[in-house]
Amino acid sequence: MSPDSSSFTSVSPLSSILVMTIDGTHMPLAGVGSVVTRHFSLPNVYLIPKLKLNFASVGQICDYGDYLVMFSGSFYCVHDLQSQKLIGTSRRENGLIYFA
């Protein structure tokens, strides 16, 4: 899920669909498409303009690339197995993991 339409390479508009967040808030889904970043290429990402952060599940990351996701105490990272590069580390804050 992402609020940033500029990160999408393509978006198929959707209307009249609401997504419920974990706190019970309903937000309109503007579309679904592919997101390409410096490190990831993910299909089927929801465009939700009212979100404040980008969200990706560990399963979604692993399904669309050859990545190793590691969790150890307070250290979290994503490693690209093809290039052998560390592509992201993170911090935990308020129960959420934020990747840099």
Coordinates of N, CA and C in Angstrom, one line a residue:
M1 N 0.8 -1.2 0.0 CA 0.0 0.0 0.0 C 0.9 1.2 0.0
S2 N 0.5 2.2 -0.8 CA 1.3 3.4 -0.8 C 0.4 4.6 -1.1
P3 N 0.7 5.8 -0.5 CA 0.0 7.0 -0.8 C 0.7 7.8 -2.0
D4 N 1.8 7.3 -2.4 CA 2.6 8.1 -3.4 C 2.4 7.6 -4.8
S5 N 1.6 8.3 -5.5 CA 1.3 7.9 -6.9 C 2.5 8.0 -7.8
S6 N 3.5 8.8 -7.5 CA 4.7 9.0 -8.3 C 5.6 7.7 -8.3
S7 N 5.4 6.9 -7.3 CA 6.2 5.7 -7.3 C 5.6 4.5 -8.1
F8 N 4.4 4.7 -8.7 CA 3.8 3.7 -9.5 C 4.2 3.8 -11.0
T9 N 4.5 2.7 -11.6 CA 4.8 2.7 -13.0 C 3.5 2.6 -13.8
S10 N 2.5 2.0 -13.2 CA 1.2 2.0 -13.8 C 0.2 1.8 -12.7
V11 N -1.0 2.4 -13.0 CA -2.1 2.3 -12.0 C -3.4 2.0 -12.8
S12 N -4.2 1.0 -12.3 CA -5.5 0.8 -12.8 C -6.5 1.4 -11.8
P13 N -7.2 2.5 -12.2 CA -8.1 3.2 -11.3 C -9.2 2.2 -10.8
L14 N -9.5 2.4 -9.5 CA -10.6 1.7 -8.9 C -11.4 2.7 -8.1
S15 N -12.7 2.6 -8.1 CA -13.5 3.5 -7.3 C -14.5 2.7 -6.5
S16 N -15.1 3.4 -5.5 CA -16.1 2.8 -4.6 C -15.6 1.7 -3.8
I17 N -14.3 1.6 -3.6 CA -13.7 0.5 -2.7 C -13.0 1.2 -1.5
L18 N -13.4 0.7 -0.3 CA -12.8 1.2 0.9 C -11.9 0.2 1.5
V19 N -10.7 0.6 2.0 CA -9.8 -0.3 2.7 C -9.9 0.1 4.2
M20 N -10.0 -0.9 5.0 CA -10.0 -0.7 6.5 C -8.7 -0.9 7.1
T21 N -8.2 0.1 7.8 CA -6.9 0.1 8.4 C -7.0 -0.7 9.8
I22 N -5.9 -0.9 10.4 CA -5.9 -1.7 11.6 C -6.6 -1.0 12.8
D23 N -6.7 0.3 12.7 CA -7.5 1.1 13.8 C -9.0 1.2 13.4
G24 N -9.4 0.6 12.3 CA -10.8 0.7 11.9 C -11.2 1.8 11.0
T25 N -10.2 2.6 10.7 CA -10.4 3.8 9.8 C -10.6 3.2 8.3
H26 N -11.6 3.8 7.6 CA -11.8 3.4 6.2 C -11.2 4.5 5.3
M27 N -10.4 4.0 4.3 CA -9.8 4.9 3.4 C -10.1 4.4 2.0
P28 N -10.4 5.4 1.1 CA -10.7 5.0 -0.3 C -9.5 4.5 -1.1
L29 N -9.7 3.4 -1.8 CA -8.6 2.9 -2.7 C -8.8 3.5 -4.0
A30 N -7.7 4.2 -4.5 CA -7.7 4.9 -5.7 C -7.4 4.1 -6.9
G31 N -6.6 3.0 -6.7 CA -6.2 2.1 -7.8 C -5.2 1.1 -7.3
V32 N -4.9 0.2 -8.2 CA -3.9 -0.8 -8.0 C -2.9 -0.8 -9.1
G33 N -1.6 -1.0 -8.8 CA -0.6 -1.0 -9.9 C 0.7 -1.5 -9.4
S34 N 1.7 -1.3 -10.2 CA 3.1 -1.7 -9.9 C 3.9 -0.6 -9.4
V35 N 4.7 -0.9 -8.4 CA 5.6 0.1 -7.8 C 7.1 -0.4 -8.0
V36 N 7.9 0.6 -8.5 CA 9.3 0.3 -8.7 C 10.1 1.3 -7.9
T37 N 11.0 0.7 -7.0 CA 11.9 1.6 -6.2 C 13.3 1.2 -6.6
R38 N 14.2 1.8 -5.9 CA 15.6 1.5 -6.2 C 15.9 0.1 -5.9
H39 N 15.2 -0.6 -5.0 CA 15.5 -1.9 -4.6 C 14.4 -2.9 -4.9
F40 N 13.2 -2.5 -5.1 CA 12.1 -3.4 -5.3 C 11.3 -3.2 -6.5
S41 N 10.7 -4.2 -7.0 CA 9.6 -4.1 -8.0 C 8.5 -4.9 -7.5
L42 N 7.4 -4.3 -7.2 CA 6.2 -5.0 -6.6 C 5.0 -4.8 -7.4
P43 N 4.3 -5.8 -7.9 CA 3.0 -5.7 -8.5 C 1.9 -5.7 -7.5
N44 N 0.7 -5.3 -8.0 CA -0.5 -5.4 -7.2 C -0.4 -4.6 -5.9
V45 N 0.1 -3.4 -6.0 CA 0.2 -2.5 -4.8 C -1.0 -1.6 -4.8
Y46 N -1.7 -1.4 -3.7 CA -2.8 -0.5 -3.6 C -2.3 0.9 -3.5
L47 N -3.0 1.8 -4.2 CA -2.8 3.3 -4.1 C -3.8 3.8 -3.2
I48 N -3.4 4.3 -2.0 CA -4.4 4.8 -1.1 C -3.8 6.2 -0.6
P49 N -4.3 7.2 -1.3 CA -3.8 8.6 -1.1 C -3.8 9.1 0.4
K50 N -4.7 8.6 1.2 CA -4.7 9.1 2.6 C -3.8 8.4 3.6
L51 N -3.0 7.4 3.1 CA -2.0 6.8 4.0 C -0.9 7.8 4.2
K52 N -0.2 7.6 5.3 CA 0.9 8.4 5.7 C 2.3 7.8 5.4
L53 N 2.3 6.4 5.2 CA 3.5 5.7 5.0 C 3.2 4.6 3.9
N54 N 4.3 4.1 3.3 CA 4.3 3.0 2.4 C 4.3 1.7 3.3
F55 N 3.5 0.7 2.9 CA 3.4 -0.5 3.6 C 3.6 -1.7 2.6
A56 N 4.5 -2.6 3.0 CA 4.7 -3.9 2.3 C 4.8 -5.0 3.3
S57 N 4.2 -6.1 3.0 CA 4.3 -7.2 3.9 C 5.6 -8.0 3.5
V58 N 6.1 -8.7 4.5 CA 7.3 -9.6 4.3 C 7.0 -10.6 3.2
G59 N 5.8 -11.1 3.2 CA 5.4 -12.1 2.1 C 5.5 -11.5 0.8
Q60 N 5.0 -10.3 0.7 CA 4.9 -9.6 -0.6 C 6.3 -9.3 -1.1
I61 N 7.2 -8.9 -0.3 CA 8.6 -8.7 -0.7 C 9.3 -10.0 -1.1
C62 N 9.1 -11.0 -0.4 CA 9.7 -12.3 -0.7 C 9.1 -13.0 -2.0
D63 N 7.8 -12.7 -2.2 CA 7.1 -13.3 -3.4 C 7.6 -12.8 -4.7
Y64 N 8.1 -11.6 -4.7 CA 8.4 -10.9 -6.0 C 9.9 -10.6 -6.1
G65 N 10.7 -11.3 -5.4 CA 12.2 -11.1 -5.5 C 12.9 -12.2 -4.8
D66 N 14.2 -12.3 -4.9 CA 15.0 -13.3 -4.3 C 15.6 -12.6 -3.1
Y67 N 14.8 -12.3 -2.0 CA 15.3 -11.6 -0.9 C 15.2 -12.4 0.4
L68 N 16.2 -12.1 1.3 CA 16.2 -12.7 2.6 C 15.8 -11.6 3.6
V69 N 14.8 -11.8 4.4 CA 14.3 -10.9 5.4 C 14.7 -11.5 6.7
M70 N 15.5 -10.7 7.5 CA 15.9 -11.2 8.8 C 15.4 -10.3 9.9
F71 N 15.0 -11.0 11.0 CA 14.6 -10.4 12.2 C 15.4 -10.9 13.4
S72 N 16.0 -10.1 14.1 CA 16.8 -10.5 15.3 C 16.9 -9.5 16.3
G73 N 16.1 -9.7 17.4 CA 16.1 -8.7 18.5 C 15.6 -7.4 17.9
S74 N 16.4 -6.3 18.0 CA 15.9 -5.0 17.5 C 16.5 -4.7 16.1
F75 N 17.2 -5.7 15.5 CA 17.8 -5.5 14.2 C 16.9 -6.2 13.1
Y76 N 16.6 -5.5 12.1 CA 15.9 -6.1 10.9 C 16.5 -5.7 9.6
C77 N 16.6 -6.6 8.7 CA 17.2 -6.2 7.4 C 16.6 -7.0 6.2
V78 N 16.8 -6.5 5.1 CA 16.5 -7.2 3.8 C 17.7 -7.3 3.0
H79 N 18.0 -8.5 2.5 CA 19.3 -8.8 1.8 C 18.9 -9.3 0.4
D80 N 19.4 -8.8 -0.6 CA 19.1 -9.2 -2.0 C 20.1 -10.4 -2.3
L81 N 19.5 -11.6 -2.4 CA 20.4 -12.8 -2.6 C 21.0 -12.8 -3.9
Q82 N 20.5 -12.2 -5.0 CA 21.1 -12.2 -6.3 C 22.3 -11.3 -6.3
S83 N 22.2 -10.1 -5.9 CA 23.3 -9.2 -5.9 C 24.2 -9.3 -4.7
Q84 N 23.8 -10.0 -3.7 CA 24.5 -10.2 -2.4 C 24.7 -8.8 -1.7
K85 N 23.7 -7.9 -1.9 CA 23.7 -6.6 -1.2 C 22.7 -6.5 -0.2
L86 N 23.1 -5.8 0.9 CA 22.1 -5.4 1.9 C 21.3 -4.2 1.4
I87 N 20.0 -4.4 1.2 CA 19.3 -3.3 0.6 C 18.4 -2.5 1.6
G88 N 18.4 -2.9 2.8 CA 17.6 -2.1 3.8 C 17.8 -2.6 5.2
T89 N 17.9 -1.7 6.1 CA 17.9 -2.0 7.5 C 16.7 -1.2 8.1
S90 N 16.4 -1.5 9.4 CA 15.2 -0.9 9.9 C 15.3 -0.6 11.4
R91 N 14.3 0.1 11.9 CA 14.2 0.3 13.3 C 12.7 0.0 13.7
R92 N 12.5 -0.3 14.9 CA 11.2 -0.6 15.4 C 10.7 0.5 16.2
E93 N 9.4 1.0 15.9 CA 8.9 2.1 16.7 C 7.4 1.9 16.8
N94 N 6.9 2.0 18.0 CA 5.4 1.8 18.2 C 4.9 0.5 17.6
G95 N 5.6 -0.5 17.6 CA 5.2 -1.8 17.1 C 5.3 -2.0 15.6
L96 N 5.8 -1.0 14.9 CA 5.9 -1.1 13.4 C 7.4 -1.1 13.1
I97 N 7.8 -1.7 12.0 CA 9.2 -1.8 11.6 C 9.3 -0.8 10.4
Y98 N 10.2 0.1 10.5 CA 10.4 1.1 9.5 C 11.8 0.9 8.8
F99 N 11.7 0.5 7.5 CA 12.9 0.3 6.7 C 13.4 1.6 6.1
A100 N 14.8 1.7 6.1 CA 15.4 2.9 5.5 C 15.9 2.5 4.2

